[in-house]
CSV table of C-alpha atoms in Angstrom, one decimal:
chain,number,residue,atom,x,y,z
A,26,MET,CA,-14.3,-17.2,-4.8
A,27,ASP,CA,-17.0,-14.7,-4.3
A,28,GLN,CA,-16.2,-11.0,-5.0
A,29,PRO,CA,-16.8,-8.6,-2.1
A,30,GLU,CA,-19.9,-6.5,-2.4
A,31,PHE,CA,-19.1,-2.9,-3.1
A,32,HIS,CA,-21.3,0.1,-2.7
A,33,LYS,CA,-21.3,3.4,-4.4
A,34,ILE,CA,-20.4,6.8,-2.9
A,35,THR,CA,-19.5,10.0,-4.7
A,36,VAL,CA,-16.6,12.3,-4.0
A,37,ASN,CA,-19.1,15.0,-3.1
A,38,ALA,CA,-20.6,12.8,-0.4
A,39,LEU,CA,-17.1,12.3,1.1
A,40,VAL,CA,-16.4,16.1,0.9
A,41,ASP,CA,-19.7,16.7,2.8
A,42,ARG,CA,-18.7,14.1,5.4
A,43,PHE,CA,-15.4,15.9,6.0
A,44,SER,CA,-16.7,19.5,5.5
A,45,ARG,CA,-15.4,20.6,8.9
A,46,LEU,CA,-12.0,20.3,7.4
A,47,LYS,CA,-12.8,22.1,4.2
A,48,PRO,CA,-11.3,19.5,1.9
A,49,THR,CA,-10.0,20.8,-1.5
A,50,PHE,CA,-10.8,18.9,-4.6
A,51,GLN,CA,-11.0,19.2,-8.4
A,52,ARG,CA,-14.5,20.4,-9.0
A,53,ASP,CA,-14.8,18.1,-12.1
A,54,ILE,CA,-14.5,15.0,-10.0
A,55,GLY,CA,-17.3,15.9,-7.5
A,56,ASN,CA,-19.8,13.6,-9.1
A,57,THR,CA,-17.3,10.7,-9.6
A,58,ILE,CA,-18.8,7.5,-8.2
A,59,LEU,CA,-16.4,5.4,-6.1
A,60,HIS,CA,-17.1,1.7,-6.1
A,61,CYS,CA,-15.9,0.8,-2.6
A,62,ASP,CA,-17.0,0.0,0.9
A,63,PRO,CA,-17.8,3.5,2.1
A,64,PHE,CA,-17.5,2.5,5.8
A,65,LEU,CA,-13.9,1.4,5.3
A,66,VAL,CA,-13.0,4.5,3.2
A,67,ILE,CA,-14.5,6.8,5.8
A,68,THR,CA,-12.9,5.0,8.7
A,69,ALA,CA,-9.5,5.1,7.0
A,70,LEU,CA,-9.8,8.8,6.2
A,71,GLU,CA,-11.1,9.6,9.7
A,72,ASN,CA,-8.1,7.8,11.3
A,73,LEU,CA,-5.7,9.8,9.0
A,74,MET,CA,-7.4,13.1,9.9
A,75,ASP,CA,-7.5,12.3,13.6
A,76,ASN,CA,-3.8,11.5,13.6
A,77,ALA,CA,-3.0,14.6,11.6
A,78,LEU,CA,-4.9,16.8,14.1
A,79,LYS,CA,-3.4,15.0,17.1
A,80,TYR,CA,0.2,15.2,16.0
A,81,GLY,CA,0.2,18.1,13.7
A,82,GLY,CA,-2.3,20.4,15.3
A,83,GLU,CA,-4.1,21.0,12.0
A,84,ALA,CA,-4.9,19.0,8.9
A,85,THR,CA,-5.9,19.4,5.3
A,86,MET,CA,-7.4,16.9,2.8
A,87,ASN,CA,-7.0,17.1,-0.9
A,88,ILE,CA,-8.9,14.8,-3.3
A,89,SER,CA,-7.7,14.5,-6.9
A,90,LYS,CA,-7.9,12.2,-9.8
A,91,ASP,CA,-4.9,10.7,-11.5
A,92,ALA,CA,-4.2,7.9,-13.9
A,93,GLU,CA,-4.7,5.3,-11.2
A,94,GLY,CA,-8.0,6.7,-9.9
A,95,ILE,CA,-9.0,9.0,-7.0
A,96,ARG,CA,-6.2,10.0,-4.7
A,97,PHE,CA,-6.8,11.2,-1.1
A,98,GLU,CA,-4.0,13.2,0.5
A,99,VAL,CA,-4.1,14.1,4.2
A,100,THR,CA,-1.3,16.5,5.3
A,101,ASP,CA,-0.3,18.3,8.5
A,102,PRO,CA,2.6,20.4,9.6
A,103,GLY,CA,3.8,17.8,12.1
A,104,GLU,CA,7.2,16.2,12.1
A,105,GLY,CA,6.0,12.9,10.6
A,106,ILE,CA,6.8,9.3,11.6
A,107,PRO,CA,10.5,8.7,12.3
A,108,CYS,CA,12.0,6.4,9.8
A,109,HIS,CA,12.8,3.8,12.4
A,110,GLN,CA,9.1,3.5,13.3
A,111,TYR,CA,7.7,3.1,9.8
A,112,GLU,CA,7.4,-0.7,10.0
A,113,LEU,CA,5.6,-0.5,13.3
A,114,ALA,CA,3.3,2.3,12.1
A,115,PHE,CA,2.2,0.5,8.9
A,116,LYS,CA,1.6,-3.0,10.3
């Protein structure tokens, strides 16, 4: 089976894309190259940010590196998803 074609994007490029939200990130990972489909990553992050802003009123993004790779965290002060709706929310 053929492997999907991935492209390269840097953490700095993603930070620039979401600059209106003033994302925080570890400076030493700014030039880290992500091998991914940038369109899908940006779409996923935009959806998370839109939902955070819609339901929480404000949102923050933190980008960090851990043993598994680059981690994107989107947080807001909203109530979150009720436990009984998890399955529906993450279909």
